[in-house]
PDB file of C-alpha atoms and ligand atoms in Angstrom:
ATOM      1  CA  UNK C 251     -21.578  15.847 -41.052  1.00  0.00           C
ATOM      2  CA  UNK C 252     -20.181  13.816 -43.952  1.00  0.00           C
ATOM      3  CA  UNK C 253     -22.021  11.155 -44.019  1.00  0.00           C
ATOM      4  CA  UNK C 254     -25.394  13.581 -44.352  1.00  0.00           C
ATOM      5  CA  UNK C 255     -23.820  15.484 -47.742  1.00  0.00           C
ATOM      6  CA  UNK C 256     -23.289  12.120 -48.684  1.00  0.00           C
ATOM      7  CA  UNK C 257     -26.603  10.960 -47.859  1.00  0.00           C
ATOM      8  CA  UNK C 258     -27.769  14.982 -50.002  1.00  0.00           C
ATOM      9  CA  UNK C 259     -25.545  13.633 -52.922  1.00  0.00           C
ATOM     10  CA  UNK C 260     -26.881  10.432 -53.632  1.00  0.00           C
ATOM     11  CA  UNK C 261     -29.681   9.899 -55.595  1.00  0.00           C
ATOM     12  CA  UNK C 262     -31.267   7.408 -57.911  1.00  0.00           C
ATOM     13  CA  UNK C 263     -29.333   7.708 -60.985  1.00  0.00           C
ATOM     14  CA  UNK C 264     -31.158   7.491 -64.111  1.00  0.00           C
ATOM     15  CA  UNK C 265     -28.789   7.992 -66.705  1.00  0.00           C
ATOM     16  CA  UNK C 266     -24.831   6.365 -66.489  1.00  0.00           C
ATOM     17  CA  UNK C 267     -21.956   8.268 -68.254  1.00  0.00           C
ATOM     18  CA  UNK C 268     -19.292   5.070 -70.047  1.00  0.00           C
ATOM     19  CA  UNK C 269     -17.189   5.812 -66.563  1.00  0.00           C
ATOM     20  CA  UNK C 270     -16.355   3.076 -64.641  1.00  0.00           C
ATOM     21  CA  UNK C 271     -16.325   2.131 -60.978  1.00  0.00           C
ATOM     22  CA  UNK C 272     -12.583   0.666 -60.135  1.00  0.00           C
ATOM     23  CA  UNK C 273     -11.897  -2.661 -58.333  1.00  0.00           C
ATOM     24  CA  UNK C 274     -11.205  -1.228 -55.153  1.00  0.00           C
ATOM     25  CA  UNK C 275     -14.153   0.370 -55.191  1.00  0.00           C
ATOM     26  CA  UNK C 276     -16.699  -2.532 -56.027  1.00  0.00           C
ATOM     27  CA  UNK C 277     -15.012  -4.480 -53.179  1.00  0.00           C
ATOM     28  CA  UNK C 278     -15.940  -2.124 -50.761  1.00  0.00           C
ATOM     29  CA  UNK C 279     -19.367  -2.143 -51.681  1.00  0.00           C
ATOM     30  CA  UNK C 280     -19.491  -5.655 -51.239  1.00  0.00           C
ATOM     31  CA  UNK C 281     -17.837  -6.046 -48.203  1.00  0.00           C
ATOM     32  CA  UNK C 282     -20.440  -3.624 -47.086  1.00  0.00           C
ATOM     33  CA  UNK C 283     -22.892  -5.844 -48.565  1.00  0.00           C
ATOM     34  CA  UNK C 284     -21.208  -8.830 -46.540  1.00  0.00           C
ATOM     35  CA  UNK C 285     -20.580  -7.238 -43.104  1.00  0.00           C
ATOM     36  CA  UNK C 286     -24.330  -6.175 -42.464  1.00  0.00           C
ATOM     37  CA  UNK C 287     -26.965  -7.264 -40.647  1.00  0.00           C
ATOM     38  CA  UNK C 288     -29.064 -10.181 -41.064  1.00  0.00           C
ATOM     39  CA  UNK C 289     -32.035 -12.016 -39.014  1.00  0.00           C
ATOM     40  CA  UNK C 290     -29.721 -14.984 -36.931  1.00  0.00           C
ATOM     41  CA  UNK C 291     -26.874 -14.466 -38.771  1.00  0.00           C
ATOM     42  CA  UNK C 292     -28.353 -16.598 -41.830  1.00  0.00           C
ATOM     43  CA  UNK C 293     -27.274 -13.613 -44.998  1.00  0.00           C
ATOM     44  CA  UNK C 294     -29.725 -14.911 -46.804  1.00  0.00           C
ATOM     45  CA  UNK C 295     -28.891 -13.737 -50.112  1.00  0.00           C
ATOM     46  CA  UNK C 296     -26.316 -14.325 -52.964  1.00  0.00           C
ATOM     47  CA  UNK C 297     -25.331 -11.336 -54.850  1.00  0.00           C
ATOM     48  CA  UNK C 298     -24.765 -11.601 -58.358  1.00  0.00           C
ATOM     49  CA  UNK C 299     -22.530  -9.088 -60.537  1.00  0.00           C
ATOM     50  CA  UNK C 300     -23.516  -9.536 -63.954  1.00  0.00           C
ATOM     51  CA  UNK C 301     -20.625  -8.482 -66.077  1.00  0.00           C
ATOM     52  CA  UNK C 302     -22.165 -10.431 -69.469  1.00  0.00           C
ATOM     53  CA  UNK C 303     -23.340  -7.816 -71.830  1.00  0.00           C
ATOM     54  CA  UNK C 304     -26.236 -10.232 -73.346  1.00  0.00           C
ATOM     55  CA  UNK C 305     -27.841 -10.742 -70.290  1.00  0.00           C
ATOM     56  CA  UNK C 306     -27.464  -7.728 -68.995  1.00  0.00           C
ATOM     57  CA  UNK C 307     -29.955  -6.648 -72.470  1.00  0.00           C
ATOM     58  CA  UNK C 308     -32.158  -9.815 -71.205  1.00  0.00           C
ATOM     59  CA  UNK C 309     -32.073  -7.602 -67.319  1.00  0.00           C
ATOM     60  CA  UNK C 310     -32.986  -4.866 -68.890  1.00  0.00           C
ATOM     61  CA  UNK C 311     -35.919  -6.361 -71.161  1.00  0.00           C
ATOM     62  CA  UNK C 312     -36.992  -7.731 -67.991  1.00  0.00           C
ATOM     63  CA  UNK C 313     -37.173  -4.664 -65.921  1.00  0.00           C
ATOM     64  CA  UNK C 314     -39.523  -2.120 -68.402  1.00  0.00           C
ATOM     65  CA  UNK C 315     -36.369  -1.295 -70.385  1.00  0.00           C
ATOM     66  CA  UNK C 316     -34.331   0.565 -67.713  1.00  0.00           C
ATOM     67  CA  UNK C 317     -31.402   1.584 -69.366  1.00  0.00           C
ATOM     68  CA  UNK C 318     -29.311   1.475 -66.369  1.00  0.00           C
ATOM     69  CA  UNK C 319     -28.821  -2.288 -66.095  1.00  0.00           C
ATOM     70  CA  UNK C 320     -26.922  -2.168 -69.610  1.00  0.00           C
ATOM     71  CA  UNK C 321     -25.312   1.124 -68.661  1.00  0.00           C
ATOM     72  CA  UNK C 322     -24.098   1.211 -65.414  1.00  0.00           C
ATOM     73  CA  UNK C 323     -20.321   0.524 -64.668  1.00  0.00           C
ATOM     74  CA  UNK C 324     -22.078  -2.553 -62.734  1.00  0.00           C
ATOM     75  CA  UNK C 325     -25.447  -4.313 -62.128  1.00  0.00           C
ATOM     76  CA  UNK C 326     -25.769  -6.576 -59.176  1.00  0.00           C
ATOM     77  CA  UNK C 327     -28.653  -9.146 -58.230  1.00  0.00           C
ATOM     78  CA  UNK C 328     -29.648  -9.892 -54.919  1.00  0.00           C
ATOM     79  CA  UNK C 329     -30.996 -13.262 -54.811  1.00  0.00           C
ATOM     80  CA  UNK C 330     -32.357 -14.707 -52.280  1.00  0.00           C
ATOM     81  CA  UNK C 331     -32.765 -18.141 -50.735  1.00  0.00           C
ATOM     82  CA  UNK C 332     -36.085 -19.982 -51.277  1.00  0.00           C
ATOM     83  CA  UNK C 333     -35.518 -22.642 -48.525  1.00  0.00           C
ATOM     84  CA  UNK C 334     -33.801 -22.927 -45.432  1.00  0.00           C
ATOM     85  CA  UNK C 335     -32.783 -26.863 -45.604  1.00  0.00           C
ATOM     86  CA  UNK C 336     -30.871 -28.331 -41.538  1.00  0.00           C
ATOM     87  CA  UNK C 337     -27.616 -28.491 -44.297  1.00  0.00           C
ATOM     88  CA  UNK C 338     -27.991 -24.898 -44.664  1.00  0.00           C
ATOM     89  CA  UNK C 339     -28.077 -24.452 -40.889  1.00  0.00           C
ATOM     90  CA  UNK C 340     -25.617 -26.814 -40.501  1.00  0.00           C
ATOM     91  CA  UNK C 341     -23.031 -25.149 -41.988  1.00  0.00           C
ATOM     92  CA  UNK C 342     -23.576 -21.268 -40.412  1.00  0.00           C
ATOM     93  CA  UNK C 343     -23.298 -23.131 -37.039  1.00  0.00           C
ATOM     94  CA  UNK C 344     -19.399 -24.985 -38.442  1.00  0.00           C
ATOM     95  CA  UNK C 345     -19.371 -21.571 -39.754  1.00  0.00           C
ATOM     96  CA  UNK C 346     -19.481 -20.200 -36.154  1.00  0.00           C
ATOM     97  CA  UNK C 347     -17.648 -22.468 -34.476  1.00  0.00           C
ATOM     98  CA  UNK C 348     -15.092 -22.303 -36.350  1.00  0.00           C
ATOM     99  CA  UNK C 349     -15.223 -18.925 -36.551  1.00  0.00           C
ATOM    100  CA  UNK C 350     -15.142 -18.341 -33.082  1.00  0.00           C
ATOM    101  CA  UNK C 351     -12.941 -21.621 -31.655  1.00  0.00           C
ATOM    102  CA  UNK C 352     -16.668 -22.593 -29.859  1.00  0.00           C
ATOM    103  CA  UNK C 353     -17.841 -26.443 -30.086  1.00  0.00           C
ATOM    104  CA  UNK C 354     -20.878 -27.366 -32.162  1.00  0.00           C
ATOM    105  CA  UNK C 355     -22.639 -28.632 -29.037  1.00  0.00           C
ATOM    106  CA  UNK C 356     -22.842 -25.174 -27.359  1.00  0.00           C
ATOM    107  CA  UNK C 357     -25.249 -24.426 -30.187  1.00  0.00           C
ATOM    108  CA  UNK C 358     -27.235 -26.720 -30.170  1.00  0.00           C
ATOM    109  CA  UNK C 359     -29.650 -24.223 -28.004  1.00  0.00           C
ATOM    110  CA  UNK C 360     -29.449 -21.789 -30.692  1.00  0.00           C
ATOM    111  CA  UNK C 361     -30.012 -24.424 -34.065  1.00  0.00           C
ATOM    112  CA  UNK C 362     -33.141 -25.083 -31.910  1.00  0.00           C
ATOM    113  CA  UNK C 363     -34.038 -21.277 -32.343  1.00  0.00           C
ATOM    114  CA  UNK C 364     -33.067 -20.985 -35.853  1.00  0.00           C
ATOM    115  CA  UNK C 365     -35.406 -24.474 -36.339  1.00  0.00           C
ATOM    116  CA  UNK C 366     -38.120 -23.316 -34.720  1.00  0.00           C
ATOM    117  CA  UNK C 367     -38.255 -19.637 -36.429  1.00  0.00           C
ATOM    118  CA  UNK C 368     -37.764 -21.227 -39.679  1.00  0.00           C
ATOM    119  CA  UNK C 369     -39.892 -24.289 -39.496  1.00  0.00           C
ATOM    120  CA  UNK C 370     -43.319 -22.260 -39.544  1.00  0.00           C
ATOM    121  CA  UNK C 371     -42.455 -20.849 -42.884  1.00  0.00           C
ATOM    122  CA  UNK C 372     -43.779 -21.466 -45.883  1.00  0.00           C
ATOM    123  CA  UNK C 373     -41.864 -20.762 -48.927  1.00  0.00           C
ATOM    124  CA  UNK C 374     -43.451 -17.436 -49.709  1.00  0.00           C
ATOM    125  CA  UNK C 375     -42.662 -16.497 -46.588  1.00  0.00           C
ATOM    126  CA  UNK C 376     -39.160 -17.619 -46.306  1.00  0.00           C
ATOM    127  CA  UNK C 377     -38.582 -15.243 -49.965  1.00  0.00           C
ATOM    128  CA  UNK C 378     -40.886 -12.843 -47.764  1.00  0.00           C
ATOM    129  CA  UNK C 379     -38.525 -12.781 -44.938  1.00  0.00           C
ATOM    130  CA  UNK C 380     -34.872 -12.984 -47.027  1.00  0.00           C
ATOM    131  CA  UNK C 381     -35.820 -10.516 -48.959  1.00  0.00           C
ATOM    132  CA  UNK C 382     -36.096  -7.981 -45.624  1.00  0.00           C
ATOM    133  CA  UNK C 383     -31.992  -8.446 -45.266  1.00  0.00           C
ATOM    134  CA  UNK C 384     -31.697  -8.125 -48.559  1.00  0.00           C
ATOM    135  CA  UNK C 385     -32.896  -4.807 -48.619  1.00  0.00           C
ATOM    136  CA  UNK C 386     -30.937  -4.001 -45.622  1.00  0.00           C
ATOM    137  CA  UNK C 387     -28.057  -5.426 -47.722  1.00  0.00           C
ATOM    138  CA  UNK C 388     -28.817  -2.891 -50.382  1.00  0.00           C
ATOM    139  CA  UNK C 389     -29.131   0.348 -47.994  1.00  0.00           C
ATOM    140  CA  UNK C 390     -26.043  -0.678 -46.721  1.00  0.00           C
ATOM    141  CA  UNK C 391     -24.331  -0.887 -50.507  1.00  0.00           C
ATOM    142  CA  UNK C 392     -26.041   2.471 -51.297  1.00  0.00           C
ATOM    143  CA  UNK C 393     -24.483   4.223 -48.436  1.00  0.00           C
ATOM    144  CA  UNK C 394     -21.096   3.086 -48.888  1.00  0.00           C
ATOM    145  CA  UNK C 395     -21.988   3.798 -52.471  1.00  0.00           C
ATOM    146  CA  UNK C 396     -22.562   6.916 -51.497  1.00  0.00           C
ATOM    147  CA  UNK C 397     -19.505   7.456 -49.158  1.00  0.00           C
ATOM    148  CA  UNK C 398     -16.984   7.010 -52.374  1.00  0.00           C
ATOM    149  CA  UNK C 399     -18.820   8.943 -54.943  1.00  0.00           C
ATOM    150  CA  UNK C 400     -20.066   6.179 -56.815  1.00  0.00           C
ATOM    151  CA  UNK C 401     -23.334   6.392 -58.063  1.00  0.00           C
ATOM    152  CA  UNK C 402     -26.184   3.865 -57.565  1.00  0.00           C
ATOM    153  CA  UNK C 403     -29.828   2.707 -58.494  1.00  0.00           C
ATOM    154  CA  UNK C 404     -31.678   0.505 -56.132  1.00  0.00           C
ATOM    155  CA  UNK C 405     -34.572  -1.424 -58.549  1.00  0.00           C
ATOM    156  CA  UNK C 406     -36.930  -2.920 -57.902  1.00  0.00           C
ATOM    157  CA  UNK C 407     -39.145  -2.458 -61.257  1.00  0.00           C
ATOM    158  CA  UNK C 408     -38.931  -5.608 -62.971  1.00  0.00           C
ATOM    159  CA  UNK C 409     -40.591  -9.158 -63.175  1.00  0.00           C
ATOM    160  CA  UNK C 410     -38.866 -11.183 -60.894  1.00  0.00           C
ATOM    161  CA  UNK C 411     -40.408 -14.988 -62.746  1.00  0.00           C
ATOM    162  CA  UNK C 412     -38.517 -13.114 -65.979  1.00  0.00           C
ATOM    163  CA  UNK C 413     -35.589 -12.265 -63.966  1.00  0.00           C
ATOM    164  CA  UNK C 414     -35.058 -15.377 -61.841  1.00  0.00           C
ATOM    165  CA  UNK C 415     -35.416 -17.527 -65.661  1.00  0.00           C
ATOM    166  CA  UNK C 416     -32.858 -15.494 -67.315  1.00  0.00           C
ATOM    167  CA  UNK C 417     -30.162 -16.060 -63.770  1.00  0.00           C
ATOM    168  CA  UNK C 418     -31.721 -19.817 -63.936  1.00  0.00           C
ATOM    169  CA  UNK C 419     -32.459 -18.662 -59.816  1.00  0.00           C
ATOM    170  CA  UNK C 420     -35.147 -21.437 -59.184  1.00  0.00           C
ATOM    171  CA  UNK C 421     -32.346 -24.172 -59.795  1.00  0.00           C
ATOM    172  CA  UNK C 422     -30.135 -22.879 -56.960  1.00  0.00           C
ATOM    173  CA  UNK C 423     -33.378 -22.571 -55.341  1.00  0.00           C
ATOM    174  CA  UNK C 424     -32.866 -18.805 -55.194  1.00  0.00           C
ATOM    175  CA  UNK C 425     -35.647 -15.751 -56.157  1.00  0.00           C
ATOM    176  CA  UNK C 426     -34.838 -12.105 -57.612  1.00  0.00           C
ATOM    177  CA  UNK C 427     -35.642  -9.748 -54.595  1.00  0.00           C
ATOM    178  CA  UNK C 428     -34.087  -6.575 -55.805  1.00  0.00           C
ATOM    179  CA  UNK C 429     -30.828  -4.744 -58.373  1.00  0.00           C
ATOM    180  CA  UNK C 430     -28.881  -2.761 -57.291  1.00  0.00           C
ATOM    181  CA  UNK C 431     -27.073  -0.654 -60.164  1.00  0.00           C
ATOM    182  CA  UNK C 432     -23.573   1.199 -59.599  1.00  0.00           C
ATOM    183  CA  UNK C 433     -20.819   3.750 -61.898  1.00  0.00           C
ATOM    184  CA  UNK C 434     -21.243   6.999 -62.475  1.00  0.00           C
ATOM    185  CA  UNK C 435     -23.987   9.536 -63.736  1.00  0.00           C
ATOM    186  CA  UNK C 436     -24.151  11.548 -67.068  1.00  0.00           C
ATOM    187  CA  UNK C 437     -25.033  14.774 -65.293  1.00  0.00           C
ATOM    188  CA  UNK C 438     -25.994  16.577 -68.935  1.00  0.00           C
ATOM    189  CA  UNK C 439     -28.211  14.078 -69.695  1.00  0.00           C
ATOM    190  CA  UNK C 440     -29.670  12.805 -66.829  1.00  0.00           C
ATOM    191  CA  UNK C 441     -33.163  15.326 -65.198  1.00  0.00           C
ATOM    192  CA  UNK C 442     -32.426  14.059 -61.835  1.00  0.00           C
ATOM    193  CA  UNK C 443     -28.982  14.885 -61.533  1.00  0.00           C
ATOM    194  CA  UNK C 444     -29.718  17.894 -59.942  1.00  0.00           C
ATOM    195  CA  UNK C 445     -33.132  18.056 -58.781  1.00  0.00           C
ATOM    196  CA  UNK C 446     -33.759  19.146 -55.257  1.00  0.00           C
ATOM    197  CA  UNK C 447     -34.403  15.624 -52.808  1.00  0.00           C
ATOM    198  CA  UNK C 448     -37.808  15.305 -52.597  1.00  0.00           C
ATOM    199  CA  UNK C 449     -38.413  14.281 -48.461  1.00  0.00           C
ATOM    200  CA  UNK C 450     -41.324  14.425 -46.752  1.00  0.00           C
ATOM    201  CA  UNK C 451     -41.028  17.065 -43.778  1.00  0.00           C
ATOM    202  CA  UNK C 452     -39.474  15.807 -40.124  1.00  0.00           C
ATOM    203  CA  UNK C 453     -42.767  16.064 -38.294  1.00  0.00           C
ATOM    204  CA  UNK C 454     -44.144  14.570 -40.465  1.00  0.00           C
ATOM    205  CA  UNK C 455     -42.385  11.117 -40.542  1.00  0.00           C
ATOM    206  CA  UNK C 456     -41.352  11.102 -36.635  1.00  0.00           C
ATOM    207  CA  UNK C 457     -43.206  11.576 -34.139  1.00  0.00           C
ATOM    208  CA  UNK C 458     -42.880  11.291 -29.940  1.00  0.00           C
ATOM    209  CA  UNK C 459     -45.187   9.126 -28.211  1.00  0.00           C
TER     210      UNK C 459
HETATM  211  C1  LIG B 818     -36.471  -0.739 -53.470  1.00  0.00           C
HETATM  212  C2  LIG B 818     -36.503   0.394 -54.222  1.00  0.00           C
HETATM  213  C3  LIG B 818     -36.969   0.224 -55.442  1.00  0.00           C
HETATM  214  C4  LIG B 818     -36.119   1.068 -56.405  1.00  0.00           C
HETATM  215  N1  LIG B 818     -37.212   0.769 -57.687  1.00  0.00           N
HETATM  216  C5  LIG B 818     -36.829   1.585 -58.720  1.00  0.00           C
HETATM  217  C6  LIG B 818     -36.391   1.481 -59.966  1.00  0.00           C
HETATM  218  O1  LIG B 818     -36.829   0.459 -60.442  1.00  0.00           O
HETATM  219  N2  LIG B 818     -36.224   2.353 -60.573  1.00  0.00           N
HETATM  220  C7  LIG B 818     -35.667   3.029 -60.790  1.00  0.00           C
HETATM  221  O2  LIG B 818     -35.314   4.727 -61.810  1.00  0.00           O
HETATM  222  N3  LIG B 818     -35.811   3.575 -59.364  1.00  0.00           N
HETATM  223  C8  LIG B 818     -36.264   3.099 -58.590  1.00  0.00           C
HETATM  224  N4  LIG B 818     -36.218   3.503 -57.232  1.00  0.00           N
HETATM  225  C9  LIG B 818     -34.981   4.802 -56.881  1.00  0.00           C
HETATM  226  C10 LIG B 818     -36.951   5.369 -56.162  1.00  0.00           C
HETATM  227  O3  LIG B 818     -37.854   6.129 -56.828  1.00  0.00           O
HETATM  228  C11 LIG B 818     -36.016   7.011 -55.867  1.00  0.00           C
HETATM  229  O4  LIG B 818     -35.269   6.411 -54.269  1.00  0.00           O
HETATM  230  C12 LIG B 818     -36.841   7.974 -54.913  1.00  0.00           C
HETATM  231  O5  LIG B 818     -37.885   8.516 -55.959  1.00  0.00           O
HETATM  232  C13 LIG B 818     -36.174   9.262 -54.020  1.00  0.00           C
HETATM  233  O6  LIG B 818     -35.999   9.890 -54.748  1.00  0.00           O
HETATM  234  P1  LIG B 818     -33.370   9.110 -54.219  1.00  0.00           P
HETATM  235  O7  LIG B 818     -33.264   8.126 -54.233  1.00  0.00           O
HETATM  236  O8  LIG B 818     -33.308   9.906 -55.780  1.00  0.00           O
HETATM  237  O9  LIG B 818     -32.859  10.713 -53.309  1.00  0.00           O
HETATM  238  C14 LIG B 818     -36.313   2.233 -55.924  1.00  0.00           C
HETATM  239  C15 LIG B 818     -36.022   2.453 -54.955  1.00  0.00           C
HETATM  240  C16 LIG B 818     -36.180   1.627 -53.778  1.00  0.00           C
HETATM  241  C17 LIG B 818     -35.421   2.512 -52.697  1.00  0.00           C
END
């Protein structure tokens, strides 16, 4: 099974070579993020591709000096919504109506359910809920990358407050949830490149009841 082979091939890369991921492959990885299922379909995140070397250096120091942030071909910061306003809900409903050629009137019940769901949440609840969605997207991107034989590193080893400040996220009502770096492993210097994958056995993880 090709996908299982790909998942065995991937690992959280520590040392990248200086090879660049092609625009075509990056576009496919981004599309896998865009196609991710999300709660209510709201896609409550924005992904920043960080190209500026100076910003990458700052991110590295906000991430306990993890070298992937400067060495990887691409750095994606998954920033999540910190609020869901009525305007954002209306934008989404308009998108549904325009895409599917339906009237907004038929979506009023759905609007009520979204507002009811969101209305009970404070800012930290929204960030938590939105982060859950971002992590699903993160998983998709890692899997897509693996199928393309592009290496990646999921990263939450960083100080979110610092990353928020570096990227000026709070003024955009966003919060840094997780980072994904993309590139190609340097198998000669990455001690994990040829290491056995460590996973708990099936019986410890799954149980039929
Ligand atoms: C949400 C998340 C956050 C992670 N954060 C980091 C990180 O900050 N730095 C890092 O080198 N690896 C990070 N990892 C990688 C894990 O340590 C790695 O996935 C785990 O040890 C399993 O190994 P494998 O993915 O190489 O098979 C993270 C993984 C996940 C899923």
